[in-house]
Short mmCIF file of C-alpha atoms and ligand atoms in Angstrom, two decimals:
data_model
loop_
_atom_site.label_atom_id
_atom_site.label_comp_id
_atom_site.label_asym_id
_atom_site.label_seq_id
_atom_site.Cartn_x
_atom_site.Cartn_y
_atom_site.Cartn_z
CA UNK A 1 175.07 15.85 127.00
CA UNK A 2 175.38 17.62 123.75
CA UNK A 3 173.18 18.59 121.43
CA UNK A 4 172.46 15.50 119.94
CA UNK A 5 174.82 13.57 122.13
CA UNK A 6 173.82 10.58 124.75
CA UNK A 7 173.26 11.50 127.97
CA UNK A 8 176.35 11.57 130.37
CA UNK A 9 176.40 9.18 132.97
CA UNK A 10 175.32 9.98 136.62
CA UNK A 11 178.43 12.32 138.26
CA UNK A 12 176.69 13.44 141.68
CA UNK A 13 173.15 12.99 143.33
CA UNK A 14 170.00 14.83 142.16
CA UNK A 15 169.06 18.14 143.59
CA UNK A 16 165.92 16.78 145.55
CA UNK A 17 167.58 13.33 146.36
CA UNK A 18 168.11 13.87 150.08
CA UNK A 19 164.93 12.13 151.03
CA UNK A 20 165.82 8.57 149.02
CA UNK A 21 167.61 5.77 150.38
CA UNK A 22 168.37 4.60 146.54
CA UNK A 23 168.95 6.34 143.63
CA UNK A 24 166.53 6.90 140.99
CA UNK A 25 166.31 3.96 138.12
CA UNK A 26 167.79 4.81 135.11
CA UNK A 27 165.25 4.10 132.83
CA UNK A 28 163.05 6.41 135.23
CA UNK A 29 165.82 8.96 134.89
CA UNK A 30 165.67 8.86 131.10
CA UNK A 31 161.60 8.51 131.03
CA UNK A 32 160.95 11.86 133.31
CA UNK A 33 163.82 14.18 131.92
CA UNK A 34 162.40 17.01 129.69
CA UNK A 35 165.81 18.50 129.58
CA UNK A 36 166.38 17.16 125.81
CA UNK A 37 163.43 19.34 125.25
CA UNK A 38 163.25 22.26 127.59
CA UNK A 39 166.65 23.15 127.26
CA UNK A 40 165.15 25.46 124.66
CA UNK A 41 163.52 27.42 127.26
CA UNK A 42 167.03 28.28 128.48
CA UNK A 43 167.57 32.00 127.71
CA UNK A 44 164.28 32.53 129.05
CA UNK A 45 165.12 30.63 132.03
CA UNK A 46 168.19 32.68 132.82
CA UNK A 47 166.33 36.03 132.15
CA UNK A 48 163.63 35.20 134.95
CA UNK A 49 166.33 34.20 137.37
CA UNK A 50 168.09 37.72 137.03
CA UNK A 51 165.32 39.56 137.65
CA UNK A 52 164.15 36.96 141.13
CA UNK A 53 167.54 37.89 142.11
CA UNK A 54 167.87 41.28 141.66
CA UNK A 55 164.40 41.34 143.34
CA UNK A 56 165.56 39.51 146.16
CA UNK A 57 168.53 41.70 146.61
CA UNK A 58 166.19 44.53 147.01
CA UNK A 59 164.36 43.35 149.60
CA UNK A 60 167.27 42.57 151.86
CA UNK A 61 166.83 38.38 151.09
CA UNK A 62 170.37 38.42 149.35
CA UNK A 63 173.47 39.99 149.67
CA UNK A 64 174.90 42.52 146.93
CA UNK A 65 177.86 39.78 146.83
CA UNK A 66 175.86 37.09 145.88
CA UNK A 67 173.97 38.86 143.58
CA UNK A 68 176.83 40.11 141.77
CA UNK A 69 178.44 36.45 141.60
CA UNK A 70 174.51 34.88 140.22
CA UNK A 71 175.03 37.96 137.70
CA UNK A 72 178.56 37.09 136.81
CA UNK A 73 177.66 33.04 136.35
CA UNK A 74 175.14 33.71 134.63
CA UNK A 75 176.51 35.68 131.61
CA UNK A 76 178.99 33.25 131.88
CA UNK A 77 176.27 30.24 131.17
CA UNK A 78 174.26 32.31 128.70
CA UNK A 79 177.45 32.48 126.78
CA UNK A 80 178.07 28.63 127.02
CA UNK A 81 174.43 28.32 125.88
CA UNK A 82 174.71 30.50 122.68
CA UNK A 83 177.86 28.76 121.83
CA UNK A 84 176.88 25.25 122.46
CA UNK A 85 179.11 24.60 124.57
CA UNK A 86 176.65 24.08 127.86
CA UNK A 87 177.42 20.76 129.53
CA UNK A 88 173.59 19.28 129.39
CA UNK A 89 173.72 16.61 131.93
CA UNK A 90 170.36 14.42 132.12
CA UNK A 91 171.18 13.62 135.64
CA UNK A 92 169.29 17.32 135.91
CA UNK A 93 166.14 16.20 134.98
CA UNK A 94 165.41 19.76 133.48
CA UNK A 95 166.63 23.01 131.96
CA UNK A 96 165.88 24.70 135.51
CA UNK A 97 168.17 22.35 137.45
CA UNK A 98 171.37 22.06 134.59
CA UNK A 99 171.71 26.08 134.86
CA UNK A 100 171.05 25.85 138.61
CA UNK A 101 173.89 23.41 138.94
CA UNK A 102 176.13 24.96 136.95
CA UNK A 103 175.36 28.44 138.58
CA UNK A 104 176.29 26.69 141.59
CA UNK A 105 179.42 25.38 140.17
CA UNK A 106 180.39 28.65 139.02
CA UNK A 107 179.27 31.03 142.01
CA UNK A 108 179.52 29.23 144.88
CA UNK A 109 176.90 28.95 147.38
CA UNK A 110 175.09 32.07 145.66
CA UNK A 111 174.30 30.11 143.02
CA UNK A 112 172.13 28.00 145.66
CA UNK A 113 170.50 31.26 147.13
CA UNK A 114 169.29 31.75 144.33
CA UNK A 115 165.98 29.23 144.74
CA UNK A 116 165.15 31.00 148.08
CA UNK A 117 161.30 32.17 147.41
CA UNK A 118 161.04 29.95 144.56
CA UNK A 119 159.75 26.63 143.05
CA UNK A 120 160.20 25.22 139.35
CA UNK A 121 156.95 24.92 139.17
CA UNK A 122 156.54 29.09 139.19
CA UNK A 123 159.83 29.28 137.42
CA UNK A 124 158.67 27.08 134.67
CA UNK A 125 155.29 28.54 134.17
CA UNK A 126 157.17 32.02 134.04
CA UNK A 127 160.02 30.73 131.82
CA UNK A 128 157.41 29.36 129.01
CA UNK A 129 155.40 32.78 129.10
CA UNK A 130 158.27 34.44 128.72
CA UNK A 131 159.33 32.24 125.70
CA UNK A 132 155.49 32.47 124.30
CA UNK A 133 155.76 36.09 124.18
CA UNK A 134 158.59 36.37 122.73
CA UNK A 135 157.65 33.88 120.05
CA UNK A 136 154.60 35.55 119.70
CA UNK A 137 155.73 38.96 118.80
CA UNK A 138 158.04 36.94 116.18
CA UNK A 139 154.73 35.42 114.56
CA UNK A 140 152.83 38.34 114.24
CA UNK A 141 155.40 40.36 112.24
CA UNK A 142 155.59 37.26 110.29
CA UNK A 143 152.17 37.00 109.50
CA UNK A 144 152.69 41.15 108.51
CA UNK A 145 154.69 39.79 105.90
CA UNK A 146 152.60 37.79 104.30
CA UNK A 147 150.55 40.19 104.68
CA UNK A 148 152.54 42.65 102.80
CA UNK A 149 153.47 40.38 100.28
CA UNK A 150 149.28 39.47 99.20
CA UNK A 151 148.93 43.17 99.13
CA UNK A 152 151.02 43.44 96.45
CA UNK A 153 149.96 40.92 94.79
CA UNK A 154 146.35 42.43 94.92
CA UNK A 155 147.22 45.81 94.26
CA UNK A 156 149.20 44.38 91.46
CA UNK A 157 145.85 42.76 89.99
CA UNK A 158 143.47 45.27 91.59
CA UNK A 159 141.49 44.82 87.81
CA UNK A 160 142.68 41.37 86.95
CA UNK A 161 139.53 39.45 86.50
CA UNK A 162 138.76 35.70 87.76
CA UNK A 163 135.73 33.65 88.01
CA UNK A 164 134.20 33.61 91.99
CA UNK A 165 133.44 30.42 93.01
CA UNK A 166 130.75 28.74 95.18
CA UNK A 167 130.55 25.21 95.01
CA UNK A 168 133.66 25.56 93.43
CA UNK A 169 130.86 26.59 90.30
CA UNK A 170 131.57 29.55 89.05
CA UNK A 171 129.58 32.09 90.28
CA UNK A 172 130.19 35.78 89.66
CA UNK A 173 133.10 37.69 88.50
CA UNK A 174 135.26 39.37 90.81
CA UNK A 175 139.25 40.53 90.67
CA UNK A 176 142.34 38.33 92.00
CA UNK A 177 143.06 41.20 93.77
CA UNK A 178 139.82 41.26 96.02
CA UNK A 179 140.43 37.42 96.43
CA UNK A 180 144.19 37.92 97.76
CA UNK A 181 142.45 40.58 100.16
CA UNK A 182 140.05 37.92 101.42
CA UNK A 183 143.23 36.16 103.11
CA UNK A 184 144.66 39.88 103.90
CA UNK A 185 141.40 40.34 106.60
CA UNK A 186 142.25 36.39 107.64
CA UNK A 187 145.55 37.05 108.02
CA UNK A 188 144.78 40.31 110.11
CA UNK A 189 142.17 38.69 112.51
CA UNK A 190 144.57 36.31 112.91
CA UNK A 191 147.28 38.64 114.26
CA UNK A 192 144.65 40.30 116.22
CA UNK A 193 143.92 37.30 117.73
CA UNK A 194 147.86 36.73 118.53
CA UNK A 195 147.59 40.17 120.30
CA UNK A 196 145.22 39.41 122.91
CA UNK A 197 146.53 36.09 123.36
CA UNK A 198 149.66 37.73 124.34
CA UNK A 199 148.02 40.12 126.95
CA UNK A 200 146.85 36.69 129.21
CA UNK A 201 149.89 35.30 128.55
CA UNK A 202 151.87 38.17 129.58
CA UNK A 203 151.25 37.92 133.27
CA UNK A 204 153.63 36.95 135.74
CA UNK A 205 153.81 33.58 137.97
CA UNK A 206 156.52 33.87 139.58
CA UNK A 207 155.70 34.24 143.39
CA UNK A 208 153.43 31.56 143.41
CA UNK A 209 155.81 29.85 144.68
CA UNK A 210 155.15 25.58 144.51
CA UNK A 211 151.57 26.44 145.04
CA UNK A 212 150.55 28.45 148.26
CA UNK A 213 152.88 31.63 148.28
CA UNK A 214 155.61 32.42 149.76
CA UNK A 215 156.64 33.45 153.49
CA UNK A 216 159.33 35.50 152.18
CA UNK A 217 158.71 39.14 151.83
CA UNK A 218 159.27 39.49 148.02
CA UNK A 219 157.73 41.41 145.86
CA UNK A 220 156.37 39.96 142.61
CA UNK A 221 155.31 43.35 141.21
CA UNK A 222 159.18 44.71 140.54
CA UNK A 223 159.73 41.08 139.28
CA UNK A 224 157.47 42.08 136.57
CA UNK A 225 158.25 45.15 136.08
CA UNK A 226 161.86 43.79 135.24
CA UNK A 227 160.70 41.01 133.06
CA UNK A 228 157.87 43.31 131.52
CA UNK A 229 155.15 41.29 132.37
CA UNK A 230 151.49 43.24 132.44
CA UNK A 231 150.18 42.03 135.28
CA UNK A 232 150.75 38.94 137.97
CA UNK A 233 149.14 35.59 138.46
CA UNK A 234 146.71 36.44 140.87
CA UNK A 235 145.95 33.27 142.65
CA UNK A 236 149.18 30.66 143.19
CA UNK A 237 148.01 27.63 142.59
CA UNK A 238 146.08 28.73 139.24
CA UNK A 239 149.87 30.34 138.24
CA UNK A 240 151.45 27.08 138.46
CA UNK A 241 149.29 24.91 137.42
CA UNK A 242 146.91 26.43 134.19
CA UNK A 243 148.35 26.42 130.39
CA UNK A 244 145.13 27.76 129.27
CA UNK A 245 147.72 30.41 127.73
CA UNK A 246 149.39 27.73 125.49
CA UNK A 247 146.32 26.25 124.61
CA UNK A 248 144.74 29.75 123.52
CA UNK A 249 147.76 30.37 121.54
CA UNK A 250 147.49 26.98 120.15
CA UNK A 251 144.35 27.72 119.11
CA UNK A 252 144.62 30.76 117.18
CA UNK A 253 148.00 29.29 115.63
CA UNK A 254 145.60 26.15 114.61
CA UNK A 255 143.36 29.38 112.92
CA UNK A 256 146.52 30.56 111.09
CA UNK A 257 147.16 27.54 109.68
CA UNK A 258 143.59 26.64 108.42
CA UNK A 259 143.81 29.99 106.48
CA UNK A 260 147.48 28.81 105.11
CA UNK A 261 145.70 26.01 104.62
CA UNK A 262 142.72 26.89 102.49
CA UNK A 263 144.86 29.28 100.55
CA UNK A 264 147.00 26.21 100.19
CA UNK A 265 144.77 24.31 98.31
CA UNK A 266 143.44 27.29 95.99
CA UNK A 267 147.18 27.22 94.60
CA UNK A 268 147.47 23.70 94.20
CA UNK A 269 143.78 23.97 92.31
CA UNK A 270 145.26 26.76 90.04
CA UNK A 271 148.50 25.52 89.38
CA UNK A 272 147.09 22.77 87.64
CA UNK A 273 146.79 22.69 84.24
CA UNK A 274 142.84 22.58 84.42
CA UNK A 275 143.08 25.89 85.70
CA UNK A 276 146.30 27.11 84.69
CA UNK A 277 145.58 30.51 86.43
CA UNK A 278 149.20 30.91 88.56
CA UNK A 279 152.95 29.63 88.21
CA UNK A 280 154.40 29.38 91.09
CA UNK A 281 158.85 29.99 90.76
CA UNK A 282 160.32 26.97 90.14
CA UNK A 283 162.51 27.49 93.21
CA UNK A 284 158.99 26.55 95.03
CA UNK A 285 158.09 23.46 92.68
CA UNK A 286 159.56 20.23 92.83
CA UNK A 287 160.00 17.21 89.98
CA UNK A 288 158.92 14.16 89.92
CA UNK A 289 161.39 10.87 89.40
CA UNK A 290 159.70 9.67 86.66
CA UNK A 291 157.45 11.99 85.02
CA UNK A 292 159.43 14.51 83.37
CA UNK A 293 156.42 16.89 83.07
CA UNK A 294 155.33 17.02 86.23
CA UNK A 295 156.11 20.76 88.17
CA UNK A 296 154.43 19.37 91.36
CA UNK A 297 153.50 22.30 94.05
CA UNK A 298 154.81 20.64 97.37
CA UNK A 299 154.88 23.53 99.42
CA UNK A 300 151.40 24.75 99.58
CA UNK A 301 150.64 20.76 99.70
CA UNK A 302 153.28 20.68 102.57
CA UNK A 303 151.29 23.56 104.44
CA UNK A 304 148.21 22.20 104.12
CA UNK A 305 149.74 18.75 105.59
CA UNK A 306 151.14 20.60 108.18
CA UNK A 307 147.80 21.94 109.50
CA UNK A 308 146.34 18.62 110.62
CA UNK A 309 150.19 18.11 112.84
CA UNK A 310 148.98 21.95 114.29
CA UNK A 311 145.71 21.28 114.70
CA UNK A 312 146.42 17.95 116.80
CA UNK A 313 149.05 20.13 118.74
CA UNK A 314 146.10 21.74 119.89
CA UNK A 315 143.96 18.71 120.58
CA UNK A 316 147.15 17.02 122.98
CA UNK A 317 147.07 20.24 125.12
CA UNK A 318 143.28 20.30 125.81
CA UNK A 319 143.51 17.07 126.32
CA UNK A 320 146.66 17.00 128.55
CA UNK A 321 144.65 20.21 130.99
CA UNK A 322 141.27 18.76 131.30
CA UNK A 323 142.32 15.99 133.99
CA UNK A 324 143.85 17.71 136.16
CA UNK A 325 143.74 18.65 139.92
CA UNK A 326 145.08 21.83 141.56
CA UNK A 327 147.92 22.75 141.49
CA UNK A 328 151.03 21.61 139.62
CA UNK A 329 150.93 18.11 138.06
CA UNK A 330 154.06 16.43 136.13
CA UNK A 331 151.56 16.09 133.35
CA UNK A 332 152.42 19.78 132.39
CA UNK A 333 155.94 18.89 131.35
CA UNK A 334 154.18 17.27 128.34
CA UNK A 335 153.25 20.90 127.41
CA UNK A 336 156.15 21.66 126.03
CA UNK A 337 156.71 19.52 122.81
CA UNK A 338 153.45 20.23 121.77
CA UNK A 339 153.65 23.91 122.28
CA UNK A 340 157.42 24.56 120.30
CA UNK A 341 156.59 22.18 117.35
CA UNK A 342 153.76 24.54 117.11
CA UNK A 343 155.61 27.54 116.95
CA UNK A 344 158.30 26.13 114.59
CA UNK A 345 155.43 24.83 112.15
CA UNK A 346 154.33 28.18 112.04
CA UNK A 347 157.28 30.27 111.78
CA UNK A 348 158.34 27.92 108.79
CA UNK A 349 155.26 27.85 107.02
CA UNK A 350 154.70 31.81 107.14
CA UNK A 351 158.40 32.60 106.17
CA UNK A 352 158.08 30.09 103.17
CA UNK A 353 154.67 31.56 102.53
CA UNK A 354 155.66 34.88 102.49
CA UNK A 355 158.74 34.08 99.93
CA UNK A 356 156.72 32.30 97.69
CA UNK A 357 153.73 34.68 97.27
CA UNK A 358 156.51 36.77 95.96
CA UNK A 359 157.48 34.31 93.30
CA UNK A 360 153.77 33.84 91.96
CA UNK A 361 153.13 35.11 88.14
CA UNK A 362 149.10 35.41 87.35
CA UNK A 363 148.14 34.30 84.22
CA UNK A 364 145.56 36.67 83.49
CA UNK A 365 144.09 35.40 80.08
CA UNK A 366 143.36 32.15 81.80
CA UNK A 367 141.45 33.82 84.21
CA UNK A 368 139.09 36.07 82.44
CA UNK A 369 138.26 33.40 79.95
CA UNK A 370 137.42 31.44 82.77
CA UNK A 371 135.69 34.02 84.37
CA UNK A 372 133.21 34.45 80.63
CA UNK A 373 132.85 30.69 80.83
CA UNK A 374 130.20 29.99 83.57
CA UNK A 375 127.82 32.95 82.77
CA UNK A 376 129.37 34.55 85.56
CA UNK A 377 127.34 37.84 84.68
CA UNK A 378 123.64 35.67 84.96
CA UNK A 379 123.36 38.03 88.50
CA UNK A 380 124.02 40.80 86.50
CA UNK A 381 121.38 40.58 83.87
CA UNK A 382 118.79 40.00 86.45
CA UNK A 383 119.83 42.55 88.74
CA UNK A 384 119.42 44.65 85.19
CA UNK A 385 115.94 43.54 84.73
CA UNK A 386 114.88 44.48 88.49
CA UNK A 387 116.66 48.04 88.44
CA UNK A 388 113.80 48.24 85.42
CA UNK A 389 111.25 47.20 87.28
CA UNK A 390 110.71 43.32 87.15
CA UNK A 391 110.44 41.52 90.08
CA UNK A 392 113.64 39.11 91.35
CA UNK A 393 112.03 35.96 91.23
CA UNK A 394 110.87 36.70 87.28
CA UNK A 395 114.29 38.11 86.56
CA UNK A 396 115.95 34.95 88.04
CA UNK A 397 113.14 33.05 85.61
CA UNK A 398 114.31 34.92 82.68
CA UNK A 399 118.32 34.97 83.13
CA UNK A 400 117.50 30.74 83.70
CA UNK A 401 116.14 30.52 79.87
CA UNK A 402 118.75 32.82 78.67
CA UNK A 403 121.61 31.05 79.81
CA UNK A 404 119.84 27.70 78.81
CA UNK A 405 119.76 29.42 74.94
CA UNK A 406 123.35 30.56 75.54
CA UNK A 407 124.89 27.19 76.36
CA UNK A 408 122.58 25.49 73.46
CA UNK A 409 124.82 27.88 71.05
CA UNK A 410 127.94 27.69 73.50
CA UNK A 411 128.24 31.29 73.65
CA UNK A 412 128.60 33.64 76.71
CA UNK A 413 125.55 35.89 77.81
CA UNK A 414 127.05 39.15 76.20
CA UNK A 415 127.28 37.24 72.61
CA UNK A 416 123.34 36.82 72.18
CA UNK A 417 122.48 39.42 70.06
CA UNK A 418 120.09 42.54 71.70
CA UNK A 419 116.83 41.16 69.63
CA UNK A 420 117.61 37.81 70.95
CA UNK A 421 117.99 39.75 74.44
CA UNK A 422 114.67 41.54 74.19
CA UNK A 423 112.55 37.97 73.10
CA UNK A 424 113.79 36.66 76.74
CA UNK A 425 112.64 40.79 78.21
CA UNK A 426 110.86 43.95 76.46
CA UNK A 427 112.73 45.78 79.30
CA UNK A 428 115.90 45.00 77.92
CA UNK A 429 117.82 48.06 75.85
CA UNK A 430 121.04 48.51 74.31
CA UNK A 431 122.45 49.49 77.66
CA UNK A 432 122.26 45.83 78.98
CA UNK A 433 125.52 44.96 77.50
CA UNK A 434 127.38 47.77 79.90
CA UNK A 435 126.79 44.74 82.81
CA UNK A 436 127.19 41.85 80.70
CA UNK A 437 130.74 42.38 80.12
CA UNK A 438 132.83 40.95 83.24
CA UNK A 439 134.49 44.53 83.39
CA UNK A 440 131.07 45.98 83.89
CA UNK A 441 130.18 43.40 86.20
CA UNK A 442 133.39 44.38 88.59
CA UNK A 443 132.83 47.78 88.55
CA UNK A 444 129.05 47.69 89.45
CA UNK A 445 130.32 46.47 92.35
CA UNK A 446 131.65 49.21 94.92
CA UNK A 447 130.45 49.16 98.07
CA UNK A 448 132.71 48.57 100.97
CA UNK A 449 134.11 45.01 100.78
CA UNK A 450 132.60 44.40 96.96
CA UNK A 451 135.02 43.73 94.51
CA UNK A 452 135.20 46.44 91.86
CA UNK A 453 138.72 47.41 91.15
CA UNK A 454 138.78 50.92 92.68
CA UNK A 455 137.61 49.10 95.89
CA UNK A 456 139.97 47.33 95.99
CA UNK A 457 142.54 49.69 95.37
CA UNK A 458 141.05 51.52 98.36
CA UNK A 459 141.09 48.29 100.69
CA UNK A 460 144.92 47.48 99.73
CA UNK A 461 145.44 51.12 100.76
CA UNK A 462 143.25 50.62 104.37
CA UNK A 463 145.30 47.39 104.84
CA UNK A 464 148.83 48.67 104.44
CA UNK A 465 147.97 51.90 106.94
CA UNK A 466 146.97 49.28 109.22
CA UNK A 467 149.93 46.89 109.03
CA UNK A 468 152.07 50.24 109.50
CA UNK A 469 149.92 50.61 113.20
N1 LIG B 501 160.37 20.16 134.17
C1 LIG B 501 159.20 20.52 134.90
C2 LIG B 501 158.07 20.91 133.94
O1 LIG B 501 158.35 21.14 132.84
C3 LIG B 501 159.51 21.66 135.80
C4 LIG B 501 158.63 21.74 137.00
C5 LIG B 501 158.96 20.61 137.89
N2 LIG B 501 158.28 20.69 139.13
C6 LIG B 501 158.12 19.64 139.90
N3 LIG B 501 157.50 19.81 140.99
N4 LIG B 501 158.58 18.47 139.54
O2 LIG B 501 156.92 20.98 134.31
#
């Protein structure tokens, strides 16, 4: 079997199939092979094996010879694997027993030493931790990109000013660039979160054996010292038989992609023409058949689709765990679909994330007249009225039946004239207009996390000496 090829037919008996009288059914056969899946897994398969058998060598359980020809095969198979030119057979139900058999048919009887102290069901739990971490360290420096590229964007717009929403009503003014470094601190819990996933998943099961242990006198901790593993699997049949790992990892990946997600649907929001606030490059847009007009934004809709296929990635694992006994069940072969589409989702999503953010032009007039359309600076004026004395609760009264005068003459807050000002307010001076404006607004606004330009400056520099780390 090929990559996309049917299965070969059968060519010798299974592995295991000394104990049956008749050969497996072939529609059993093609129901319980994960190899069209697992095969993935692979590389990561071959990398545990060297180490068991360099292990093994060490501790007297196989001969330098043999070692030397599961070395030799090996390289040999990893070769045929990078090429594509593996012979997949589904006859070997999984990834673990195609390389076995071809080890076998390529280093004799070493290649069947090589199981001695062993089970798949340690091997595969090692194999997929070994893939997870290796995927994971590929997401996080993903994520760093994104990362990068919203820093940029907010240093780039550190004063540009935009309405804040709640309620999706505008609310108060703050910059684009402290609302790109909202997703920044998402996007950096998130690979925090990725982090200490990885420490649980990086311990090592191999040793466990099919459930109990092993009678062999091995020695799991050089095993992981070769394979780089933290720590081992301290009780066998947990080793074997838990994916609370994947489901963690699925977890925080279901996390990443809410935050895609959301900012997802703030681009789609501002792309249209209601808000006109961004373009995204055309090389991120796509037509439509029949409207000529239309520039529609199917990535960031794409992404946010995407999240509810994540999300329910997440939902089949928990689901798939919470049956089952100790130890190993066949049940955890179905871990594996779940658990890669996951991982691709994500890797595609962030690197088509990260290009576009670099292919996003603000329109900043939209913006600020957006931002002086909603009274965004009501806060202001009362928080005006209190530094001079008046209690909230009458300031919030006041602001109220200034706006209401403002919107009968459809003007903003800062066009009412200062005797208008002072019949709402004695306490009002000449000075009110300084936090009226939206630029006075921003800057009033400095405290860590607050939104005024140089604090945001200062944040975009905190971020990128923490990305660096
Ligand atoms: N393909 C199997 C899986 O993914 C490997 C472990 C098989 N172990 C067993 N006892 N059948 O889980």
């Amino acid at each position: 079997m090929t990559q996309d090829s049917k299965p070969e037919p059968a060519t010798e008996a299974k592995t295991w199939s000394g104990r049956f009288s008749v050969p497996i059914a072939e529609s059993v056969k093609i129901y319980t092979a994960s190899v069209p899946f697992d095969r993935r897994l692979a590389e990561f398969d071959i990398q545990g094996s060297l180490a068991h058998a360099q292990m093994l060598s060490e501790a007297g359980l196989l001969s330098p010879e043999d070692l030397a020809a599961i070395r030799q095969g090996m390289s040999t198979i990893l070769e045929e694997v990078r090429q594509g030119a593996f012979p997949w057979n589904l006859d070997d139900e999984d990834v673990h027993l195609n390389i076995e058999r071809r080890l076998t048919a390529l280093a004799g009887d070493a290649g069947k030493r090589l199981h001695t102290a062993r089970s798949r069901n340690d091997q595969v739990a090692t194999d997929i931790r070994l893939y997870l971490r290796h995927e994971i360290d590929h997401l996080r420096s993903l994520l760093a990109d994104v990362q990068e590229a919203l820093l940029d964007l907010a240093e780039q717009h550190a004063d540009t000013a935009m309405p804040g929403f709640t309620h999706l009503q505008v609310a108060q003014p703050v910059t684009f660039g402290h609302h790109m470094m909202a997703y920044v601190e998402m996007f950096g819990r998130d690979r925090e979160r990725l982090a200490d996933c990885r420490r649980r998943v990086n311990r090592l099961p191999l040793g466990a054996a099919a459930l109990a242990g092993t009678s062999y006198p091995i020695r799991r901790e050089r095993v992981a010292e070769l394979l780089g593993f933290d720590a081992l699997c301290l009780n066998s049949l947990d080793a074997v038989s838990d994916r609370d790992f994947a489901i963690e990892f699925c977890s925080a990946a279901a996390l990443v992609m809410t935050h895609v997600s959301r900012l997802s649907e703030e681009f789609v929001l501002w792309m249209s023409p209601r808000f006109g606030f961004i373009r995204i490059g055309d090389a991120f847009c796509t037509g439509s058949s029949i409207m000529p007009q239309k520039r529609n934004p199917d990535v960031p809709e794409l992404a946010r689709g995407k999240t509810g296929r994540v999300n329910g990635h997440l939902v089949a694992l928990l689901t798939l765990m919470k049956g089952q006994p100790l130890a190993y069940n066949k049940d955890n072969q179905e871990d594996k679909e779940p658990l890669f589409d996951t991982v691709d989702t994500l890797s595609g999503t962030l690197s088509v994330l990260a290009e576009m953010l670099r292919q996003i032009t603000v329109n900043r007039d939209a913006m600020r007249r957006a931002a002086l359309e909603g009274f965004s600076t009501a806060t202001d004026l009362a928080d005006y009225l209190v530094k001079k004395g008046m209690p909230f609760r009458d300031a919030h009264e006041v602001v109220a039946r200034a706006v209401r005068l403002a919107e009968e003459r459809s003007c903003d807050l800062s066009d009412l004239s200062l005797e208008t000002l002072q019949g709402f307010s004695t306490l009002v001076a000449q000075d009110v207009f300084a936090v009226l404006t939206i630029e006075g607004s921003l800057a009033s606004r400095d405290g860590v996390g607050g939104t005024a330009p140089d604090r945001v400056r200062s944040a975009v520099q905190a971020a990128r000496l923490s990305l660096k780390r």
